[in-house]
mmCIF file with all atom_site columns, C-alpha atoms in Angstrom:
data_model
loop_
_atom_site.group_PDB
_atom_site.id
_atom_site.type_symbol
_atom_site.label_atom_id
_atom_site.label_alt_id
_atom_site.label_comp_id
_atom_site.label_asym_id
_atom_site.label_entity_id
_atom_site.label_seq_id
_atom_site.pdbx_PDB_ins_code
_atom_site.Cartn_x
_atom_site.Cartn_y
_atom_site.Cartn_z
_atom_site.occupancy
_atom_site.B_iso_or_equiv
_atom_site.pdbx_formal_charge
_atom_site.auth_seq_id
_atom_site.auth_comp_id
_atom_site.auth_asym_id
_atom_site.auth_atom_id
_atom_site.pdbx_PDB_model_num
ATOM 1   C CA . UNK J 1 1   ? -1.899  4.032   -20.359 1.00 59.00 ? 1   UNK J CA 1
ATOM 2   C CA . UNK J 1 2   ? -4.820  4.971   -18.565 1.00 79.00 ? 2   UNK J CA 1
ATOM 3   C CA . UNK J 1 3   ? -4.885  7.143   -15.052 1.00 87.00 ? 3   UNK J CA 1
ATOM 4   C CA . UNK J 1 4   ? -7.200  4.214   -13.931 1.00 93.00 ? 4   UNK J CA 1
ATOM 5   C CA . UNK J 1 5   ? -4.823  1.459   -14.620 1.00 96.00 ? 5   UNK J CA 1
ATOM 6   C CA . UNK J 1 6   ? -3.364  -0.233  -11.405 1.00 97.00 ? 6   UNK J CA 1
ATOM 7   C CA . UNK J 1 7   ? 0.516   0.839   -11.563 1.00 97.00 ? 7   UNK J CA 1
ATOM 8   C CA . UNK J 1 8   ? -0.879  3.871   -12.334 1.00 97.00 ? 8   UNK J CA 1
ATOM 9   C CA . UNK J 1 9   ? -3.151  4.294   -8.961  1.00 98.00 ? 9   UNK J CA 1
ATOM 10  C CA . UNK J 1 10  ? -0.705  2.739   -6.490  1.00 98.00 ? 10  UNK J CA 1
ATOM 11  C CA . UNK J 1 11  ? 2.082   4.954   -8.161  1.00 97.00 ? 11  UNK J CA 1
ATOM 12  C CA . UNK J 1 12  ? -0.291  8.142   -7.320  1.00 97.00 ? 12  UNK J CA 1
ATOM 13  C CA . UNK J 1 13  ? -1.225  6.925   -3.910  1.00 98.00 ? 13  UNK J CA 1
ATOM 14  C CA . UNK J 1 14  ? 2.273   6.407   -3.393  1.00 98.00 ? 14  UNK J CA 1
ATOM 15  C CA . UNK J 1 15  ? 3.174   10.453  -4.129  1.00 98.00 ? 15  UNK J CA 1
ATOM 16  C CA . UNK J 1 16  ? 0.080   10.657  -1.194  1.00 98.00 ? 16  UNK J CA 1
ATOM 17  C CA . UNK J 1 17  ? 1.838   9.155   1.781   1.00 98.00 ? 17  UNK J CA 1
ATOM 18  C CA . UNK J 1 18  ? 5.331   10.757  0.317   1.00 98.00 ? 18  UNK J CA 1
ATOM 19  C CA . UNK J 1 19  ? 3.184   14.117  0.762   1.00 98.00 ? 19  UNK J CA 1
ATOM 20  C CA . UNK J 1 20  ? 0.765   13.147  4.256   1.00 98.00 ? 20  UNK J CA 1
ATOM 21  C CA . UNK J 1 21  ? 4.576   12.109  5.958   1.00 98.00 ? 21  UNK J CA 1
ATOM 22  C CA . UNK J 1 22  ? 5.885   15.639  5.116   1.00 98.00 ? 22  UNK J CA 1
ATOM 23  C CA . UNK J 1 23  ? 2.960   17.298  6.192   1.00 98.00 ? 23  UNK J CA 1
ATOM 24  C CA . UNK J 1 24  ? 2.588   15.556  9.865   1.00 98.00 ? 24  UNK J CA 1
ATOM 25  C CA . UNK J 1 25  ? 5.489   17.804  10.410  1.00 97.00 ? 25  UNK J CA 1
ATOM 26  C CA . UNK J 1 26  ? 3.543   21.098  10.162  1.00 97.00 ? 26  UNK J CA 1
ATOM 27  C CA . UNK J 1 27  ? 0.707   19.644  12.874  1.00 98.00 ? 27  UNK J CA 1
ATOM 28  C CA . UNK J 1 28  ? 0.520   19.249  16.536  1.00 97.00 ? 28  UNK J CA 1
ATOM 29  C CA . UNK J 1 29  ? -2.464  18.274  18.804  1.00 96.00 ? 29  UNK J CA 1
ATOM 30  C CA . UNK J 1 30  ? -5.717  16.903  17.299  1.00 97.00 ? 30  UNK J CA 1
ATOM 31  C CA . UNK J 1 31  ? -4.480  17.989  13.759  1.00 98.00 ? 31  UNK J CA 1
ATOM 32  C CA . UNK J 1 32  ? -1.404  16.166  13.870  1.00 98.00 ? 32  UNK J CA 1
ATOM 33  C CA . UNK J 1 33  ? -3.508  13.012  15.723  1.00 97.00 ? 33  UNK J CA 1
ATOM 34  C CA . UNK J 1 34  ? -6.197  13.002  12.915  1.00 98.00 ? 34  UNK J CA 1
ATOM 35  C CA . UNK J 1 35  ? -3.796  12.991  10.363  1.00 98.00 ? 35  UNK J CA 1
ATOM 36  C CA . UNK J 1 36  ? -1.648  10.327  11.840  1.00 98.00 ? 36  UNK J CA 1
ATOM 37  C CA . UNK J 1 37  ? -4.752  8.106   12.312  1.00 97.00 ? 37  UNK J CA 1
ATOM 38  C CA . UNK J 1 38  ? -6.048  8.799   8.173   1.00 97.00 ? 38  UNK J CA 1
ATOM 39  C CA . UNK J 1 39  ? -2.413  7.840   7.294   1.00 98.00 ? 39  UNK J CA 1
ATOM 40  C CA . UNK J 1 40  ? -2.137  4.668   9.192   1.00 98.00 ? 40  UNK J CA 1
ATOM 41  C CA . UNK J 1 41  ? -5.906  3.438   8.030   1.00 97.00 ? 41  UNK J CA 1
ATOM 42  C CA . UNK J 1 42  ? -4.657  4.576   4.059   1.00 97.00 ? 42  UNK J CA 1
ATOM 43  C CA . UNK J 1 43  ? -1.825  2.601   4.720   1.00 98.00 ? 43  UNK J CA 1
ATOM 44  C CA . UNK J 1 44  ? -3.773  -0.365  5.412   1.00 98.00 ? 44  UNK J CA 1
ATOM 45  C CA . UNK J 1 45  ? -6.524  -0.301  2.941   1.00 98.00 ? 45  UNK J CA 1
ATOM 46  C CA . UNK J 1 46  ? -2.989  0.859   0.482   1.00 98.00 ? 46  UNK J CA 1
ATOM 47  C CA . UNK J 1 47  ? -1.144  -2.541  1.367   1.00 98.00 ? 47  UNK J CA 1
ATOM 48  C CA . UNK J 1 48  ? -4.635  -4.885  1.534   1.00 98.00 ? 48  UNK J CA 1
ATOM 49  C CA . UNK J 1 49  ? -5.307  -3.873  -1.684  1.00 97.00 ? 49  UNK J CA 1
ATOM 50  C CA . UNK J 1 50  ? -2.162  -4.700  -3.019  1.00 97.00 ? 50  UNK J CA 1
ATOM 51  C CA . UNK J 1 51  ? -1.925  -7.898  -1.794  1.00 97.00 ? 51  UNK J CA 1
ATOM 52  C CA . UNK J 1 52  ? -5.483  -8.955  -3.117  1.00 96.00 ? 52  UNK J CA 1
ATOM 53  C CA . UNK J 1 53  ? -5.251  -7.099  -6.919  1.00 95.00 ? 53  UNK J CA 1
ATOM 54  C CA . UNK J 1 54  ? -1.663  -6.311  -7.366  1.00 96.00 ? 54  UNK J CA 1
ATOM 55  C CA . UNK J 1 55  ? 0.696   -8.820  -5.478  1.00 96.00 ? 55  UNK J CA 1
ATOM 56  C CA . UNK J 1 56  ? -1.223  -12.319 -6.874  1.00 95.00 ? 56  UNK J CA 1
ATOM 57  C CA . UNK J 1 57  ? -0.939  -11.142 -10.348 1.00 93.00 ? 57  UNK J CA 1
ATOM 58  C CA . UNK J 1 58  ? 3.255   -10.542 -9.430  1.00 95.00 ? 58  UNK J CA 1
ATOM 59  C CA . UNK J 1 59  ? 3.668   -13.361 -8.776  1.00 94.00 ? 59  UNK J CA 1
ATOM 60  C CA . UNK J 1 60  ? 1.444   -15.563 -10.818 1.00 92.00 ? 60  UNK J CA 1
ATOM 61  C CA . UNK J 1 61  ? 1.840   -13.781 -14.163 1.00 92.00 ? 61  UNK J CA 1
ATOM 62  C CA . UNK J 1 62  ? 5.293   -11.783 -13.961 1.00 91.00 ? 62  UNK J CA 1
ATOM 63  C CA . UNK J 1 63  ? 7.176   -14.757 -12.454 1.00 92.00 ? 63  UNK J CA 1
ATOM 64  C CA . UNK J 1 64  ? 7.170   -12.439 -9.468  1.00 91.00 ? 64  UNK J CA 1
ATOM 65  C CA . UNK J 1 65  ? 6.900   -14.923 -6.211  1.00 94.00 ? 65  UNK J CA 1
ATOM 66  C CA . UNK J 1 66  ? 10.488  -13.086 -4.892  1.00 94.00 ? 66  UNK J CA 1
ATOM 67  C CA . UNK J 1 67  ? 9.077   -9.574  -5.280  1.00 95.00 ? 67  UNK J CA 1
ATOM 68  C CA . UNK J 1 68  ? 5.499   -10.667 -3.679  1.00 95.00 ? 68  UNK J CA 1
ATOM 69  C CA . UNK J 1 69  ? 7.199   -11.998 -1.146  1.00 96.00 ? 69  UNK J CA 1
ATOM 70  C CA . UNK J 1 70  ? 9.397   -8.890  -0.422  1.00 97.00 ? 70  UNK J CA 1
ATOM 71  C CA . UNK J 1 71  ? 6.382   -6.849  -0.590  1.00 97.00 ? 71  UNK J CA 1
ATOM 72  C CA . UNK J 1 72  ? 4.344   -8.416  1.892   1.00 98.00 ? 72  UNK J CA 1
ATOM 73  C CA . UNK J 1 73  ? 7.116   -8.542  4.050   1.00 98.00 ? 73  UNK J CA 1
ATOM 74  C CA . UNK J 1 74  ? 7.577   -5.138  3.737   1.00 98.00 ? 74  UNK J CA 1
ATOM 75  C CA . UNK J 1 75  ? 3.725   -4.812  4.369   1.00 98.00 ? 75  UNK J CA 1
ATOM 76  C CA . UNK J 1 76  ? 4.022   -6.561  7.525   1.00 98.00 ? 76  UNK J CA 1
ATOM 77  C CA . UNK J 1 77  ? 7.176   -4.728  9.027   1.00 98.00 ? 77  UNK J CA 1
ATOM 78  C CA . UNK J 1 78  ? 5.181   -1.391  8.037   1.00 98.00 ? 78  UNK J CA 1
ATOM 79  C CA . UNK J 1 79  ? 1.945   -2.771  10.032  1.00 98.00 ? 79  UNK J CA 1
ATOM 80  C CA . UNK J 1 80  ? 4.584   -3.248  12.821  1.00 98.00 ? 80  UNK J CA 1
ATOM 81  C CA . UNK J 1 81  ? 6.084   0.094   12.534  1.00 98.00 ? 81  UNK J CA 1
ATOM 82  C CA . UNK J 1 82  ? 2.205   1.747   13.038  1.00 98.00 ? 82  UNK J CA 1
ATOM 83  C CA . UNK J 1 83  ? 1.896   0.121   15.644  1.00 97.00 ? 83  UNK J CA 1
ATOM 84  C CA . UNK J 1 84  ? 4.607   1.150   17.753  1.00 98.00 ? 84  UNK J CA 1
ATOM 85  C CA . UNK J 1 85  ? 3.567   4.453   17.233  1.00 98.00 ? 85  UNK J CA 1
ATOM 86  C CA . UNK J 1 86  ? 0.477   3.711   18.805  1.00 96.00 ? 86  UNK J CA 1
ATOM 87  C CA . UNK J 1 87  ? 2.283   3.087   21.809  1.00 97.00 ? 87  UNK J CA 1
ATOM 88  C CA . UNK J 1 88  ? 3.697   6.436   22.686  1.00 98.00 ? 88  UNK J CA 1
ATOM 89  C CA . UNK J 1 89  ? 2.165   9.903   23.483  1.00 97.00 ? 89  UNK J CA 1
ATOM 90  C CA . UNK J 1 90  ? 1.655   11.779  20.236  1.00 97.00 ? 90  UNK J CA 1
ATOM 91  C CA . UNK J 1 91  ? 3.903   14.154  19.564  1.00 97.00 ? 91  UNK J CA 1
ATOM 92  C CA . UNK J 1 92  ? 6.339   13.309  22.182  1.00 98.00 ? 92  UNK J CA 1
ATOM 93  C CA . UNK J 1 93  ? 9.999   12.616  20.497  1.00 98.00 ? 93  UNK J CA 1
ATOM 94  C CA . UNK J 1 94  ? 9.618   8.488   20.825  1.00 98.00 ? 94  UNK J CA 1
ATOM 95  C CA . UNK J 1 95  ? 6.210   9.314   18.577  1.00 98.00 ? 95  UNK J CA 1
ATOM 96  C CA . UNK J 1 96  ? 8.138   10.953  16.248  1.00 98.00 ? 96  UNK J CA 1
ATOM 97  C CA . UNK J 1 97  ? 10.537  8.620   16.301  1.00 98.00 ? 97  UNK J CA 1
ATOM 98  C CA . UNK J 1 98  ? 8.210   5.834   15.344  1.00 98.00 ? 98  UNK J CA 1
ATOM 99  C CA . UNK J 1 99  ? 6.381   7.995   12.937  1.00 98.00 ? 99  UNK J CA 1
ATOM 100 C CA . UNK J 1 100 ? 9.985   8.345   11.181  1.00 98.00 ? 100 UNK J CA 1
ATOM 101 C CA . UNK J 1 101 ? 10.649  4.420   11.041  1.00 98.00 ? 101 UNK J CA 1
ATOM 102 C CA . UNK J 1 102 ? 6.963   4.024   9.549   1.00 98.00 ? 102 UNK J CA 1
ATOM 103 C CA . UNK J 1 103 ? 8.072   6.772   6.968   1.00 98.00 ? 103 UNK J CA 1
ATOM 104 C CA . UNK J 1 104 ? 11.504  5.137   6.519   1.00 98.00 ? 104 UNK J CA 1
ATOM 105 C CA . UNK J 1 105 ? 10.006  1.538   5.485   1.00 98.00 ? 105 UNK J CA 1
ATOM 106 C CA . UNK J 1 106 ? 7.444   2.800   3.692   1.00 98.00 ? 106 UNK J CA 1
ATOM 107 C CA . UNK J 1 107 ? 9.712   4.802   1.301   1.00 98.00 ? 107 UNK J CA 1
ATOM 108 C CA . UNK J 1 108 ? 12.145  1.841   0.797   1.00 98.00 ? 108 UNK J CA 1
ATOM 109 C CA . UNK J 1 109 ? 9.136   -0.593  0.185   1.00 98.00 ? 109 UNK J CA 1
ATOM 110 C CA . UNK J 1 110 ? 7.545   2.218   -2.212  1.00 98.00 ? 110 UNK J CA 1
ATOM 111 C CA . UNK J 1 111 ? 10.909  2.534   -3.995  1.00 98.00 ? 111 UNK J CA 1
ATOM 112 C CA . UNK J 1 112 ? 11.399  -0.763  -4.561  1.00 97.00 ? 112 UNK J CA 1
ATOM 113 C CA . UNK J 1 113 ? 8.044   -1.454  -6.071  1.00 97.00 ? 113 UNK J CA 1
ATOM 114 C CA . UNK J 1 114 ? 8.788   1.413   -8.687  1.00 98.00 ? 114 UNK J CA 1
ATOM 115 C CA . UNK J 1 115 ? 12.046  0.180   -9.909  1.00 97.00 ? 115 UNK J CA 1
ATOM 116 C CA . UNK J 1 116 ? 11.781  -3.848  -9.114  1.00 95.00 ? 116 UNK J CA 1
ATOM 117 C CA . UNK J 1 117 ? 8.149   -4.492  -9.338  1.00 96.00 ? 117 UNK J CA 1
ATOM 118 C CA . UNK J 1 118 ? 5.911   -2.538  -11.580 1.00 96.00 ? 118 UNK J CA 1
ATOM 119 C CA . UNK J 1 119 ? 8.289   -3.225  -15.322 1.00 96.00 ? 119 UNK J CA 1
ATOM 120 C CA . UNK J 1 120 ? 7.910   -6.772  -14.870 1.00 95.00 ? 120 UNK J CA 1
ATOM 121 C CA . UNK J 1 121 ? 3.945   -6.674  -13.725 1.00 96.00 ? 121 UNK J CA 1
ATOM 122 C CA . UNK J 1 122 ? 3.406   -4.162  -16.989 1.00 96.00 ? 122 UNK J CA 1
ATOM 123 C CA . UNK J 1 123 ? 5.049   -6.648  -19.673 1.00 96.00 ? 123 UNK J CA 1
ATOM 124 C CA . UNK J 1 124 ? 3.263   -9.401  -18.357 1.00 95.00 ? 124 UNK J CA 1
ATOM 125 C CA . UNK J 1 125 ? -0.233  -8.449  -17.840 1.00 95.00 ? 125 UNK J CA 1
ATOM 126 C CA . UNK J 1 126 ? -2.053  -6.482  -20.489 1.00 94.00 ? 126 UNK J CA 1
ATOM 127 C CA . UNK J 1 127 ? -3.532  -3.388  -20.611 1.00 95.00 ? 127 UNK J CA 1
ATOM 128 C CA . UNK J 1 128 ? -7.453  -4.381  -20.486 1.00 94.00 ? 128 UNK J CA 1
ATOM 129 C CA . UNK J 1 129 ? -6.850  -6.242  -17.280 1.00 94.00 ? 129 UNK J CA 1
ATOM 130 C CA . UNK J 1 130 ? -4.363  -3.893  -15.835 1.00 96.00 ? 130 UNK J CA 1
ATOM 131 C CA . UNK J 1 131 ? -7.231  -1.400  -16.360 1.00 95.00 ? 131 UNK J CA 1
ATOM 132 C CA . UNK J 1 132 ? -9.643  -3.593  -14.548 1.00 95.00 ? 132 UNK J CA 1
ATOM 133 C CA . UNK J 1 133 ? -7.241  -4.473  -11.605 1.00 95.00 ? 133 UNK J CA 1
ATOM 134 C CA . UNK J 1 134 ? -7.557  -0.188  -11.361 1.00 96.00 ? 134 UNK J CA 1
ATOM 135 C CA . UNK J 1 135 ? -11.414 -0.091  -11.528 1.00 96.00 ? 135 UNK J CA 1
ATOM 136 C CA . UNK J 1 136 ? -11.311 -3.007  -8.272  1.00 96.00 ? 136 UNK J CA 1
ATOM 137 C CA . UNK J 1 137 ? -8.660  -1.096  -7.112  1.00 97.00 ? 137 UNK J CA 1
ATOM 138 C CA . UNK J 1 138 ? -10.986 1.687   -6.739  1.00 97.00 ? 138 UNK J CA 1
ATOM 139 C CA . UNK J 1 139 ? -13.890 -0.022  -5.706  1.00 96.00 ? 139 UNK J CA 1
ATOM 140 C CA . UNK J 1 140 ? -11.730 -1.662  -2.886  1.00 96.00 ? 140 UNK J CA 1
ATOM 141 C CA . UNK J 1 141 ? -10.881 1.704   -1.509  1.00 96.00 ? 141 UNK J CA 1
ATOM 142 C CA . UNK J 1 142 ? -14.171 2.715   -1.699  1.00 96.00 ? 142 UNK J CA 1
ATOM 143 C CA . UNK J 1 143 ? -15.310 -0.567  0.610   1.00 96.00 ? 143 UNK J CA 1
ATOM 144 C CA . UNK J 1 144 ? -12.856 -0.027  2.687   1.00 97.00 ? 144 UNK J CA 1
ATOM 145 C CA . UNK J 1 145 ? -12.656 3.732   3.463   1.00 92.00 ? 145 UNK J CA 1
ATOM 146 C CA . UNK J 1 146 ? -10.815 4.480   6.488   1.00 92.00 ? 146 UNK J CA 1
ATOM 147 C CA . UNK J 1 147 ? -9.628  0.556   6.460   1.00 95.00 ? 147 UNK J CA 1
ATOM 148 C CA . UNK J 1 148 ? -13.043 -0.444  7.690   1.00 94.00 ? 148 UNK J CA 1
ATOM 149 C CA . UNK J 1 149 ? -13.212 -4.245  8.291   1.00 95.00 ? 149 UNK J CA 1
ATOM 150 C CA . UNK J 1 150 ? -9.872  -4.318  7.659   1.00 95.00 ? 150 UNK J CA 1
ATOM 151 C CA . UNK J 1 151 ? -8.057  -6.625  10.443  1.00 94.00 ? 151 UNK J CA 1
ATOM 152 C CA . UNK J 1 152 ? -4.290  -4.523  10.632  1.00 94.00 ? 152 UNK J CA 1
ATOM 153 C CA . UNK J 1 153 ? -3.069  -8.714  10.876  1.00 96.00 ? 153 UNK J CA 1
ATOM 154 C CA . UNK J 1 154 ? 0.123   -9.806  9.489   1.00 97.00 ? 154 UNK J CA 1
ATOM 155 C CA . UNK J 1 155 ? -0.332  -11.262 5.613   1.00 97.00 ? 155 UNK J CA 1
ATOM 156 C CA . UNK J 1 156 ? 0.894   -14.402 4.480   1.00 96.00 ? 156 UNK J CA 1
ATOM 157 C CA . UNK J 1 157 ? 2.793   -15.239 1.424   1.00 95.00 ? 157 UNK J CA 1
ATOM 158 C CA . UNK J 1 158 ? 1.499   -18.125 0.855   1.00 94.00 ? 158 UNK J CA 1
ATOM 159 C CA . UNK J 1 159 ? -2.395  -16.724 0.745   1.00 95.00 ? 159 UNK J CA 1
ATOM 160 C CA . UNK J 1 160 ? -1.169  -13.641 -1.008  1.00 95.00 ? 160 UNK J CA 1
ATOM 161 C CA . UNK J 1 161 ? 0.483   -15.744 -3.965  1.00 92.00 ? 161 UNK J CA 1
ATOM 162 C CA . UNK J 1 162 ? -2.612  -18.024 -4.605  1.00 93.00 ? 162 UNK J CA 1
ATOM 163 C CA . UNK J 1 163 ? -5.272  -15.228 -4.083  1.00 93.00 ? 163 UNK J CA 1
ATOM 164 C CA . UNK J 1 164 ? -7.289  -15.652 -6.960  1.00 92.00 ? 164 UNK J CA 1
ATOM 165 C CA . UNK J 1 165 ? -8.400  -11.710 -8.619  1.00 86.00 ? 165 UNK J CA 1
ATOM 166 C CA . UNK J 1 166 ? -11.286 -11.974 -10.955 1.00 76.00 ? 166 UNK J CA 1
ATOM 167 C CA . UNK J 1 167 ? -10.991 -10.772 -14.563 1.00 74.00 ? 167 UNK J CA 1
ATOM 168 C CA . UNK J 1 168 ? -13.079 -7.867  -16.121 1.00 68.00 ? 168 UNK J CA 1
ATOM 169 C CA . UNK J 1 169 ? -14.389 -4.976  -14.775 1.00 63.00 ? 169 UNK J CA 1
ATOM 170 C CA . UNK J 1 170 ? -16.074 -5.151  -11.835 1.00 66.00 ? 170 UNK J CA 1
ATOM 171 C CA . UNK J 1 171 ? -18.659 -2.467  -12.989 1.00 58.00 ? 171 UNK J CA 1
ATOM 172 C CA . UNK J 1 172 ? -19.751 -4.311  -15.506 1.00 47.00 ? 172 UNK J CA 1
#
């Protein structure tokens, strides 16, 4: 398997935001407000992407419909979560607070696409275009740096399921 292969990328973006949560706890001020902000857009770009490479394959290729489903419910409830925290002074203990249930989600959701999600999506789709889902994957993140034109609005299943992702790599 290659480092550039989609499972692979959201798996190591997903050891990221296990690492960026610990580490808010070591800020304060404009630190721990800069880092908050890069964490919330990373989420964003993080569950966009999924839901226009990763999610539509799920579902249309793995027999996955439940687990894209679950997933962009999850994705929703953790746009939710951010933005509650948006709503209280930063640093203050209902920040925090927030910041936690943002964490809390996001662990279960990343969890669950570990165990539940990625086996399935890896029998079913081969290697070649599991690869190129990684290389758009990439590119996406590069488009969309710091979630630029990226709306933070609720997904929908039923979009999500019949999003069609072009085969091949998209460098080519």
């Amino acid at each position: 398997m290659s480092d550039f292969e989609i499972t692979a990328l959201v798996l190591a973006e997903h050891e990221v935001f296990r690492r960026e949560f610990s580490a808010l706890e070591d800020l304060s001020g404009q630190e721990l407000a800069a880092a908050w902000e890069a964490l919330h857009a990373r989420l964003e770009v993080h569950a966009v992407a999924e839901e226009q490479l990763f999610y539509p394959l799920l579902a249309q290729e793995a027999d996955g419909e439940e687990e894209t489903a679950e997933g962009v419910h999850d994705h929703n409830e953790i746009r939710h979560a951010a933005a509650a925290v948006e709503e209280h002074e930063i640093g203050s203990e209902d920040w925090w607070e927030a910041v936690r249930a943002v964490r809390q989600v996001n662990a279960d959701h990343m969890s669950e696409e570990e165990t539940d999600f990625f086996p399935p999506f890896k029998e079913a789709v081969d290697d070649e275009q599991r690869e190129a889902l990684g290389m758009r994957w990439l590119a996406f993140h590069d488009e969309h740096e710091q979630a630029a034109g990226l709306s933070g609005e609720d997904a929908e299943v039923a979009e999500v399921v019949t999003t069609e992702v072009p085969e091949g790599d998209p460098s080519l």
